[in-house]
Short mmCIF file of C-alpha atoms and ligand atoms in Angstrom, two decimals:
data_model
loop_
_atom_site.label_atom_id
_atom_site.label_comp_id
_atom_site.label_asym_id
_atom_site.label_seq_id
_atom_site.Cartn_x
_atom_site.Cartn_y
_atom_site.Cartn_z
CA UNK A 1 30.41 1.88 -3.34
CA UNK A 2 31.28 2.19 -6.65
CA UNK A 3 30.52 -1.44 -7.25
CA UNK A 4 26.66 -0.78 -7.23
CA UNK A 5 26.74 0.66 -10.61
CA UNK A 6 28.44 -2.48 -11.89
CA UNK A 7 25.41 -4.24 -13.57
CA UNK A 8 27.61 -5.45 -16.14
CA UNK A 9 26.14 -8.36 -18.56
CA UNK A 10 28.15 -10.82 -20.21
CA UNK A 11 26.85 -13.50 -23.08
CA UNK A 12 27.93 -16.88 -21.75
CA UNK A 13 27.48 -19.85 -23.80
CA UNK A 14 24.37 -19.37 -25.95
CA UNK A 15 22.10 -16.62 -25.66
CA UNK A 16 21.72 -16.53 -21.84
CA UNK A 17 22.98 -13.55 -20.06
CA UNK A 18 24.25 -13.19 -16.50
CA UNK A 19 25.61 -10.44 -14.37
CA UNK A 20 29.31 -10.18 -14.24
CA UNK A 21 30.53 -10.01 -10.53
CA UNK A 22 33.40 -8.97 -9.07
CA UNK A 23 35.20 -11.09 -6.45
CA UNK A 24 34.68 -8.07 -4.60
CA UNK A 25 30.74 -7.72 -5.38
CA UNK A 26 30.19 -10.89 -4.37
CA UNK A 27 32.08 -10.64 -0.72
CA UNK A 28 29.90 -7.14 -0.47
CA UNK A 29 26.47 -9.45 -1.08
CA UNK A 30 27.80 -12.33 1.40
CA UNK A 31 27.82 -9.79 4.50
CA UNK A 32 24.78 -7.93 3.27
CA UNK A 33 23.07 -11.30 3.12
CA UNK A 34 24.71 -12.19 6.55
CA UNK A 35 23.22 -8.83 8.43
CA UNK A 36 19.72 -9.55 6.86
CA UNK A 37 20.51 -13.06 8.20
CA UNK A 38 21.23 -11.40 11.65
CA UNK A 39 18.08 -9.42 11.23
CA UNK A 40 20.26 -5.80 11.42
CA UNK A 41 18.50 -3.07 9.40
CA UNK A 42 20.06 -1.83 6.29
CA UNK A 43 20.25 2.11 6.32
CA UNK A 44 20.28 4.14 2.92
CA UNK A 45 24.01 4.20 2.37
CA UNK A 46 24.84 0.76 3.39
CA UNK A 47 25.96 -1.67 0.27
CA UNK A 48 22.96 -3.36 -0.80
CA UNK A 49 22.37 -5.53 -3.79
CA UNK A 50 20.64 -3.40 -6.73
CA UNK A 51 17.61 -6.01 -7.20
CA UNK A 52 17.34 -5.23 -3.10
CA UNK A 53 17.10 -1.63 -4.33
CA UNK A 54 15.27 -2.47 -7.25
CA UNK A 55 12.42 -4.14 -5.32
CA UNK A 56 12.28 -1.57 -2.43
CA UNK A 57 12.03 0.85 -4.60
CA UNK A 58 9.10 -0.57 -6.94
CA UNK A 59 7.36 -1.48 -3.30
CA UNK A 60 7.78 1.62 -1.49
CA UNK A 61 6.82 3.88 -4.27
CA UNK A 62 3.88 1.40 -5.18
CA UNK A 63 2.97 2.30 -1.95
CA UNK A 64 3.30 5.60 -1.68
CA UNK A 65 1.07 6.25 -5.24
CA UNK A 66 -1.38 3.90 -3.42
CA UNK A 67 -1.93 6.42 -0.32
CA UNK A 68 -2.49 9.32 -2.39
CA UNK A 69 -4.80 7.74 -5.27
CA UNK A 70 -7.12 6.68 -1.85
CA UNK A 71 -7.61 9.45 -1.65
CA UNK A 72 -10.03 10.28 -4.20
CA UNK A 73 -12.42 7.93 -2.95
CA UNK A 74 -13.04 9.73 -0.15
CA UNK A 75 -12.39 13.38 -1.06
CA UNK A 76 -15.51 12.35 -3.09
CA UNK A 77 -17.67 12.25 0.36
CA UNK A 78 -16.28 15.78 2.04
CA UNK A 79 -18.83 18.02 0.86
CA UNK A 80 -21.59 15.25 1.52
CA UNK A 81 -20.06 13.71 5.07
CA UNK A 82 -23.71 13.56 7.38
CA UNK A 83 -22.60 15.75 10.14
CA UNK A 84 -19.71 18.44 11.48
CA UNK A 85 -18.26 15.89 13.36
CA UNK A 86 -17.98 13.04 10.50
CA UNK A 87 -16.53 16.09 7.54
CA UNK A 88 -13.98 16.73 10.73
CA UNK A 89 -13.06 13.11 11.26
CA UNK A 90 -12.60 12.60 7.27
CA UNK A 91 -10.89 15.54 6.44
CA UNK A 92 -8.06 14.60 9.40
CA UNK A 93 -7.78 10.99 7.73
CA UNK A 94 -7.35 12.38 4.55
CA UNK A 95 -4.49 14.66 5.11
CA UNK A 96 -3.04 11.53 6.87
CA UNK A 97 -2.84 9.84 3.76
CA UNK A 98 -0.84 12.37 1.88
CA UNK A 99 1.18 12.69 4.87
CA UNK A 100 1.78 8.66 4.67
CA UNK A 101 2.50 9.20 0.88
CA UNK A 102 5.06 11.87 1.47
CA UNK A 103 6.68 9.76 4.54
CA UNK A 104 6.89 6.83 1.58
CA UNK A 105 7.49 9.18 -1.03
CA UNK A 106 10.89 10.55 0.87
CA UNK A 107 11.77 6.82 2.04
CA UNK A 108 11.74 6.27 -1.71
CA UNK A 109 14.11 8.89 -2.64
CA UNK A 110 16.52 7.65 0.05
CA UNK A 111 16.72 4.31 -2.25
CA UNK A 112 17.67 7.35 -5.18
CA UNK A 113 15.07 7.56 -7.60
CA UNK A 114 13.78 11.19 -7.21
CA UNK A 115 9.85 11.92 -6.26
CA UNK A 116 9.43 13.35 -9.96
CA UNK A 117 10.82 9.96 -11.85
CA UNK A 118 8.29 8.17 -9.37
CA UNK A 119 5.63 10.42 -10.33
CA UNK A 120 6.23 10.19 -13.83
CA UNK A 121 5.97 6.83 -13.54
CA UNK A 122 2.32 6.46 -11.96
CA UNK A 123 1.07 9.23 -14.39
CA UNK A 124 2.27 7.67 -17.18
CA UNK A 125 0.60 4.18 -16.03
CA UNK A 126 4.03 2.62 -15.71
CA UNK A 127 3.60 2.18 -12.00
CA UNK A 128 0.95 0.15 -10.06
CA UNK A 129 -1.05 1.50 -6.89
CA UNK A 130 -3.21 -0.70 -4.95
CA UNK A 131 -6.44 -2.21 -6.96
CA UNK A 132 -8.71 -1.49 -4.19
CA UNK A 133 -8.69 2.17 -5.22
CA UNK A 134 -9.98 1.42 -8.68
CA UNK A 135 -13.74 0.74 -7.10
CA UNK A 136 -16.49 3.66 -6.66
CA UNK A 137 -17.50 5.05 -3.76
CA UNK A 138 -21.50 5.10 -3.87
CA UNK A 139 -22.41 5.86 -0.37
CA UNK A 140 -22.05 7.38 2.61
CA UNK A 141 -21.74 3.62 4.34
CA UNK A 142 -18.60 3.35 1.19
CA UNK A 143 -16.48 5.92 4.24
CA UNK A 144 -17.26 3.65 7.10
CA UNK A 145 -16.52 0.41 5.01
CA UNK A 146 -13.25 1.77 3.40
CA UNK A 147 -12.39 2.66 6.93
CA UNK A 148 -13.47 -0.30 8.71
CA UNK A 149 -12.67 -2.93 5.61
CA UNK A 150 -9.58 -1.07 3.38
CA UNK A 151 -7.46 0.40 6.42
CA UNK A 152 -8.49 -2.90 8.69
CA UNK A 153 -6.69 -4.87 5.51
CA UNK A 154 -4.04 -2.10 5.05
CA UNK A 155 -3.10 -2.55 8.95
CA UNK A 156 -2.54 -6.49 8.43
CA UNK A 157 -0.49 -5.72 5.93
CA UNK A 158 1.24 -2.82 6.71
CA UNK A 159 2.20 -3.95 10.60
CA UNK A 160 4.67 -6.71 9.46
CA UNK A 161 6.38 -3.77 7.40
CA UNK A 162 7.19 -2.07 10.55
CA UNK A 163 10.30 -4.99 10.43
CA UNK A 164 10.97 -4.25 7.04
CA UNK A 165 14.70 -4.81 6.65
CA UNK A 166 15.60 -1.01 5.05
CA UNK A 167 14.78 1.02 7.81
CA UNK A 168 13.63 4.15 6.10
CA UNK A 169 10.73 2.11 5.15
CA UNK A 170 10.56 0.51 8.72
CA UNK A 171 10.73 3.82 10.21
CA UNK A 172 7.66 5.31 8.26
CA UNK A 173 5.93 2.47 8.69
CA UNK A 174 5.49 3.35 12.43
CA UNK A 175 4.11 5.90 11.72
CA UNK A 176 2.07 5.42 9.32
CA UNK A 177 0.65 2.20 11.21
CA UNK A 178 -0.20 4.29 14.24
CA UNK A 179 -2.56 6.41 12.32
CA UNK A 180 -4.01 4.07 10.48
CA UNK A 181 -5.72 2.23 13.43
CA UNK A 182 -7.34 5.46 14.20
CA UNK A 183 -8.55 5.17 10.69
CA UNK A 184 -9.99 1.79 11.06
CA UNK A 185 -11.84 2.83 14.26
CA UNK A 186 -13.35 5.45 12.98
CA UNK A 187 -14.95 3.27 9.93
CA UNK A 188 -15.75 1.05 12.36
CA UNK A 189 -17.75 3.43 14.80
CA UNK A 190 -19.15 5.03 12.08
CA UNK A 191 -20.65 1.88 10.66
CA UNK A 192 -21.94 1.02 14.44
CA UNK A 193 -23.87 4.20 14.56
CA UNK A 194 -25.49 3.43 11.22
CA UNK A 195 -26.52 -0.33 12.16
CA UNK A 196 -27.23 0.77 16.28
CA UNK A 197 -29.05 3.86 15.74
CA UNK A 198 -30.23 4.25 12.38
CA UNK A 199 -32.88 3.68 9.72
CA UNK A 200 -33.60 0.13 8.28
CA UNK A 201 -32.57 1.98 4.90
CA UNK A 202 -29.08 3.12 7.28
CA UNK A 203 -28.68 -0.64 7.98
CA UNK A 204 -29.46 -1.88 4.35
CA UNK A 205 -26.95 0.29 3.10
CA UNK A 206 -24.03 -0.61 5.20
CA UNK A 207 -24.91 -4.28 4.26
CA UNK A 208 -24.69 -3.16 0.49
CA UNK A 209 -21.55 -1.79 1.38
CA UNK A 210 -19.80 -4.34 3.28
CA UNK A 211 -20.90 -6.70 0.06
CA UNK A 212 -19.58 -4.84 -2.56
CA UNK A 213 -15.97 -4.10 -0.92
CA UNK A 214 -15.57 -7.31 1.02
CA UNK A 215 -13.94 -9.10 -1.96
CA UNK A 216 -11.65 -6.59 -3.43
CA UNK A 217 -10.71 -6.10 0.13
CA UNK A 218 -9.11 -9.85 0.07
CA UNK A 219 -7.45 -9.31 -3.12
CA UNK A 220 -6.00 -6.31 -1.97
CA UNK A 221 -3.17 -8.73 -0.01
CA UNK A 222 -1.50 -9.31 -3.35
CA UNK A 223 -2.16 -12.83 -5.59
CA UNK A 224 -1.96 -16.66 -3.99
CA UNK A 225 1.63 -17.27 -2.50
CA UNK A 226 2.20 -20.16 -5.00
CA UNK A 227 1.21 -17.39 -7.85
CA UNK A 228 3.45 -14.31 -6.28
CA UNK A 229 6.61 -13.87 -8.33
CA UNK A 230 8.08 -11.39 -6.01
CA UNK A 231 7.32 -13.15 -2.52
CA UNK A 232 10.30 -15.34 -2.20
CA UNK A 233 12.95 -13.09 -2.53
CA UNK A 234 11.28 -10.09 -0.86
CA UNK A 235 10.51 -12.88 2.36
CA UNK A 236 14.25 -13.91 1.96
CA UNK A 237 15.15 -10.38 2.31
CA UNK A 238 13.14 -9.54 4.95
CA UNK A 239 11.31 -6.71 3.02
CA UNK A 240 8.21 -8.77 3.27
CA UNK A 241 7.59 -10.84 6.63
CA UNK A 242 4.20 -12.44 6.71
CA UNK A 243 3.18 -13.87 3.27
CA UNK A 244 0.27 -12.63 1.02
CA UNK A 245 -1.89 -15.73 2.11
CA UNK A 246 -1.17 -15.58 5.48
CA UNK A 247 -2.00 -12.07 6.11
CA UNK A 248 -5.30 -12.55 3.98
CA UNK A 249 -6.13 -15.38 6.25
CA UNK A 250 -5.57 -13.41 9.40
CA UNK A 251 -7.50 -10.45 8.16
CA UNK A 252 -10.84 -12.65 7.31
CA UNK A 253 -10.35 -14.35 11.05
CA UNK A 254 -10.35 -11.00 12.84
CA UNK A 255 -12.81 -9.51 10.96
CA UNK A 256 -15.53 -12.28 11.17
CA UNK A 257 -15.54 -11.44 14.53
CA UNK A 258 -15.77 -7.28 14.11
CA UNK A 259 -18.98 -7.84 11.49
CA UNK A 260 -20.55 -10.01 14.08
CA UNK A 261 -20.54 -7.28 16.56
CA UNK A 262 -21.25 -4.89 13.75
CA UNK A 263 -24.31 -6.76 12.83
CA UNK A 264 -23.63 -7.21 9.25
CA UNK A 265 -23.08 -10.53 6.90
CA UNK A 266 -19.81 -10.94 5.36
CA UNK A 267 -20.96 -12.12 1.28
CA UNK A 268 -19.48 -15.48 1.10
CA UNK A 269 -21.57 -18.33 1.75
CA UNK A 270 -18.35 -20.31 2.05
CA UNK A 271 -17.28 -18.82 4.88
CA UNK A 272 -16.97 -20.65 7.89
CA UNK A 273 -14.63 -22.03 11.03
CA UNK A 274 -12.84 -24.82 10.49
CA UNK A 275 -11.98 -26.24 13.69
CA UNK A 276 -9.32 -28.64 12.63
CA UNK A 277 -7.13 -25.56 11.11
CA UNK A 278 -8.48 -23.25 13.61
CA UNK A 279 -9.10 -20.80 10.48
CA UNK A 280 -11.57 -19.96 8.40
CA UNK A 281 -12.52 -21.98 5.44
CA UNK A 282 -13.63 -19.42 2.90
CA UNK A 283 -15.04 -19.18 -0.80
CA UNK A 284 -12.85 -18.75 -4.30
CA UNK A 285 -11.62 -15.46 -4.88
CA UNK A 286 -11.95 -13.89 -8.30
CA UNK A 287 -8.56 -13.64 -9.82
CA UNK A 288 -9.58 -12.43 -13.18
CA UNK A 289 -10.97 -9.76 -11.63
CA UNK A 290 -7.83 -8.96 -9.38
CA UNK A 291 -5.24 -9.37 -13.05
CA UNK A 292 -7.97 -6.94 -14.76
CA UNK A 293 -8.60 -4.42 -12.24
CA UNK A 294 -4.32 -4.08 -11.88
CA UNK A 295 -3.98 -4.14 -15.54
CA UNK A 296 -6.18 -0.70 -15.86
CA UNK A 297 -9.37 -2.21 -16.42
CA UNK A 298 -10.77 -1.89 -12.89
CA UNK A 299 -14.25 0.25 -12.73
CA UNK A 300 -12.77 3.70 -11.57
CA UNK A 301 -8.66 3.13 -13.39
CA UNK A 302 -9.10 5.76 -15.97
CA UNK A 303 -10.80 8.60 -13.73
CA UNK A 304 -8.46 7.73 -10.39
CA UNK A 305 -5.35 8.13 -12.86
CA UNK A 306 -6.79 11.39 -14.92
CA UNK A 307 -7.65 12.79 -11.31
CA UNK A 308 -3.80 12.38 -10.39
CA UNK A 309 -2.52 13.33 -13.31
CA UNK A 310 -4.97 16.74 -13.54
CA UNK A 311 -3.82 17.32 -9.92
CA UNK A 312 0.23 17.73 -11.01
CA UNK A 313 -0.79 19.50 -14.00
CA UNK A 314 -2.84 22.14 -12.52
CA UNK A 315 -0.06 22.50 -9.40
CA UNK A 316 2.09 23.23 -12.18
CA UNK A 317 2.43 26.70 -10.65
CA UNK A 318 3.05 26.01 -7.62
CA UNK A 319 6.05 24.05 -8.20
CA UNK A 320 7.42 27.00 -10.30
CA UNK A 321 7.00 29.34 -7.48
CA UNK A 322 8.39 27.37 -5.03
CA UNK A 323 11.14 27.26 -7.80
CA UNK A 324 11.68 30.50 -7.90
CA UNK A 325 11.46 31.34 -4.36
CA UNK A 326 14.72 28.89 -3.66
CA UNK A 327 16.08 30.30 -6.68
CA UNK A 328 15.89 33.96 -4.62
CA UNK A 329 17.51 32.41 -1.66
CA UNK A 330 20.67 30.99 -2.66
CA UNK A 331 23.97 31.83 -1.53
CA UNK A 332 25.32 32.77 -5.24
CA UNK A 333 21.92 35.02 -5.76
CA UNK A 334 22.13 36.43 -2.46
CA UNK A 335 25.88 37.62 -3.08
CA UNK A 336 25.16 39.27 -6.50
N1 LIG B 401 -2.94 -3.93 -6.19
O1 LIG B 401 4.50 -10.75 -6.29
P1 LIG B 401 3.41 -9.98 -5.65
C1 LIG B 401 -3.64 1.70 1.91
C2 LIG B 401 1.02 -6.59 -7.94
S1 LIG B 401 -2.41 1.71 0.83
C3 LIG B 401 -2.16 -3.68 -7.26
O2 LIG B 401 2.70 -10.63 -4.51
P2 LIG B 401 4.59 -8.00 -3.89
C4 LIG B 401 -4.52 2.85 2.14
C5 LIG B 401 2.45 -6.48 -7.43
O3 LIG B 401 2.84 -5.13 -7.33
C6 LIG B 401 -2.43 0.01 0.27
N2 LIG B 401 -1.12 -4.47 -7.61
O4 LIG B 401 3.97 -8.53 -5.25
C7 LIG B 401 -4.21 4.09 1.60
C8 LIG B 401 3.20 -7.26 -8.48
O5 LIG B 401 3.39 -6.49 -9.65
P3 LIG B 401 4.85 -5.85 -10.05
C9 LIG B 401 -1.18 -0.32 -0.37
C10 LIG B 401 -0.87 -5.52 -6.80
O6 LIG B 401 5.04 -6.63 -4.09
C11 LIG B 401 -5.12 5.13 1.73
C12 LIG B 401 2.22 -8.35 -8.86
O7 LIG B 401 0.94 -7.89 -8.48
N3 LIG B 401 -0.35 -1.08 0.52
O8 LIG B 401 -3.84 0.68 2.37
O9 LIG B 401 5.56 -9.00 -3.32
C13 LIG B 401 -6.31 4.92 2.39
C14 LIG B 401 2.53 -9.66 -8.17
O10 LIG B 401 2.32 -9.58 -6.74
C15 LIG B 401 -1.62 -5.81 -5.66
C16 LIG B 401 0.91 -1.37 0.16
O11 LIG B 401 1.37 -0.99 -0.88
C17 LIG B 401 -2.70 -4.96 -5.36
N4 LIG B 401 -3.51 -5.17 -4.31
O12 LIG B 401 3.32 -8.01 -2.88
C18 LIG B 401 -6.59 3.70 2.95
C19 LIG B 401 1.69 -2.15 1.17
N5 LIG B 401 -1.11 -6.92 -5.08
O13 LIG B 401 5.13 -4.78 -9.05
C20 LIG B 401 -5.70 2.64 2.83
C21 LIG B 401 3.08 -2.47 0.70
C22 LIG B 401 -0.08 -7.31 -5.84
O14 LIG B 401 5.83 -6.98 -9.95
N6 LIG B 401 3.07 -3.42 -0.36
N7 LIG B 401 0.06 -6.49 -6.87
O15 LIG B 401 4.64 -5.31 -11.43
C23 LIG B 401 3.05 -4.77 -0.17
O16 LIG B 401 2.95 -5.26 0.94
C24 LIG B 401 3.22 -5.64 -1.38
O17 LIG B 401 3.72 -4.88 -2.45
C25 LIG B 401 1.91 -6.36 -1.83
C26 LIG B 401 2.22 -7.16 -3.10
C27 LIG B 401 1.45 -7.33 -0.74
C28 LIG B 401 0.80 -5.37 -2.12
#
């Protein structure tokens, strides 16, 4: 509708400025808001309001830049995974991820910002990706614990999305969601071998591990609810389903449980059940550490963004050979 590209501003009284609407506009954003209401899914040419748009489109491509910078922590590991068996299992979860970033990347496009723009945007640091990929990697336990810890946290968050309201998003999510359990087993299993059948240096460094990523784990659910500016509208729109707090709180109850089994402490001396909220009570998380780590200060920011951007650079020719090839094939070359 052409009504979409209608973002007109007018100066009201003073210097405050507010969209223009059109009786029409506004009859177009009472139904949408009615079929959100009515939980229907919104496909990619459907009317939708362009801060809708706007928001899927900063979320979804967040997301997708998120799957392939998490990468790079564990590309680090291929060439030193322990066994066959283990290069096997981290090479499959790997290509997973840029499958899940393609899958996002395409849902994106559907919204119509092209993969290039979105690009451009992460390479030039305009875009975020997910803070938990801005922390080093420093052992062989680091696979297991991103697997068990980082996908286990992805998964809380990510299932919810699988209701997202614009169903190219809900449809990749499925997906997605599916293989990331098997990713979250395998960290786990991996980790039980270590503590079950290996060295007290094995065991020592899963512990090291587990305490180094537990607490960028929790922040990786996005700042307090009361501190979130984008939660209320994305809830309201039923792009976001389960709040940042809630999932967090869901995540550290399920996973108490996995790191008893696992043998290993969780590092929060806080930590405990509170039997009148039937939750865990559990220690202060580290904001400034969150707000610095997203604002490119994080340990790993600079070489997780110069490893992206190297990567598009030096595919440079593949692009222009692809290019060229569908140059070749069109109908107007073909015919001359
Ligand atoms: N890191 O208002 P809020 C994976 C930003 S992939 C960086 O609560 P929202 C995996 C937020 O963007 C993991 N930035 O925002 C892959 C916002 O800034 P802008 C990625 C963060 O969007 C490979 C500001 O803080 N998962 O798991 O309502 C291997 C205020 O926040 C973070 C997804 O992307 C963060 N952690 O909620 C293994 C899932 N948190 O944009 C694993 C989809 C917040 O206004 N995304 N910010 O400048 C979401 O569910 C939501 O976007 C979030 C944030 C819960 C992350």
């Amino acid at each position: 509708m052409y009504t979409q590209a209608m973002d007109t501003l007018a100066r009201e009284s003073g210097d405050a400025l507010k969209p223009v609407r059109s009786t029409e506009e506004k009859l177009l954003e009472e139904r949408f808001d009615a079929r959100i209401d009515a939980g229907d899914f919104i496909e990619a040419k459907d009317w939708m309001p362009a801060h809708y748009r706007k928001t899927l489109l900063r979320q979804i491509s967040q997301h997708a830049h998120s799957e392939i910078v998490g990468m790079l922590p564990e590309g680090n590991w291929v060439t030193r995974a322990p066994t066959l068996k283990r290069k096997l299992i981290l090479l499959a979860k790997i290509q997973d991820e840029a499958g899940h970033g393609l899958y996002l990347y395409s849902a994106a496009e559907t919204l119509g910002t092209s993969r290039d723009q979105m690009l451009n945007a992460l390479h030039t640091g305009k875009a975020k990706y997910s803070s938990i990929f801005n922390y080093p990697t420093l052992t062989w336990a680091d696979m297991g614990t991103v697997g068990w810890l980082v996908d286990g946290a992805a998964i809380m968050n990510q299932v919810p999305i699988c209701r997202c309201s614009y169903a190219p998003y809900a449809r990749a999510m499925i997906r997605i969601c599916r293989e990331e359990s098997f990713h979250q087993r395998q960290g786990f299993e991996a980790l039980l071998t270590m503590m079950q059948q290996g060295t007290e240096a094995q065991r020592a460094m899963v512990q090291d591990a587990v305490n180094r990523w537990w607490w960028p784990c929790l922040m990786m659910f996005g700042p307090p609810d009361a501190e979130s500016p984008n939660s209320a509208q994305s809830m309201r729109w039923g792009i976001k389903r389960v709040s940042n707090d809630e999932l967090r709180q869901k995540f550290i109850d399920a996973t108490v449980e996995q790191a008893k089994l696992l043998g290993v402490t969780l590092p929060d001396p806080e930590l405990k059940w509170n039997e009148e909220r039937q939750q865990h009570d559990h220690g202060p998380i580290d904001w400034a550490e969150f707000w610095a780590v997203v604002g490119g200060d994080g340990p790993c920011n600079q070489e997780r963004l110069g490893a992206r951007v190297k990567a598009w650079d030096d595919g440079a020719w593949v692009r222009e050979a692809a290019l060229a090839h569908a140059r070749k094939h069109t109908p107007q070359q073909q015919a001359a």
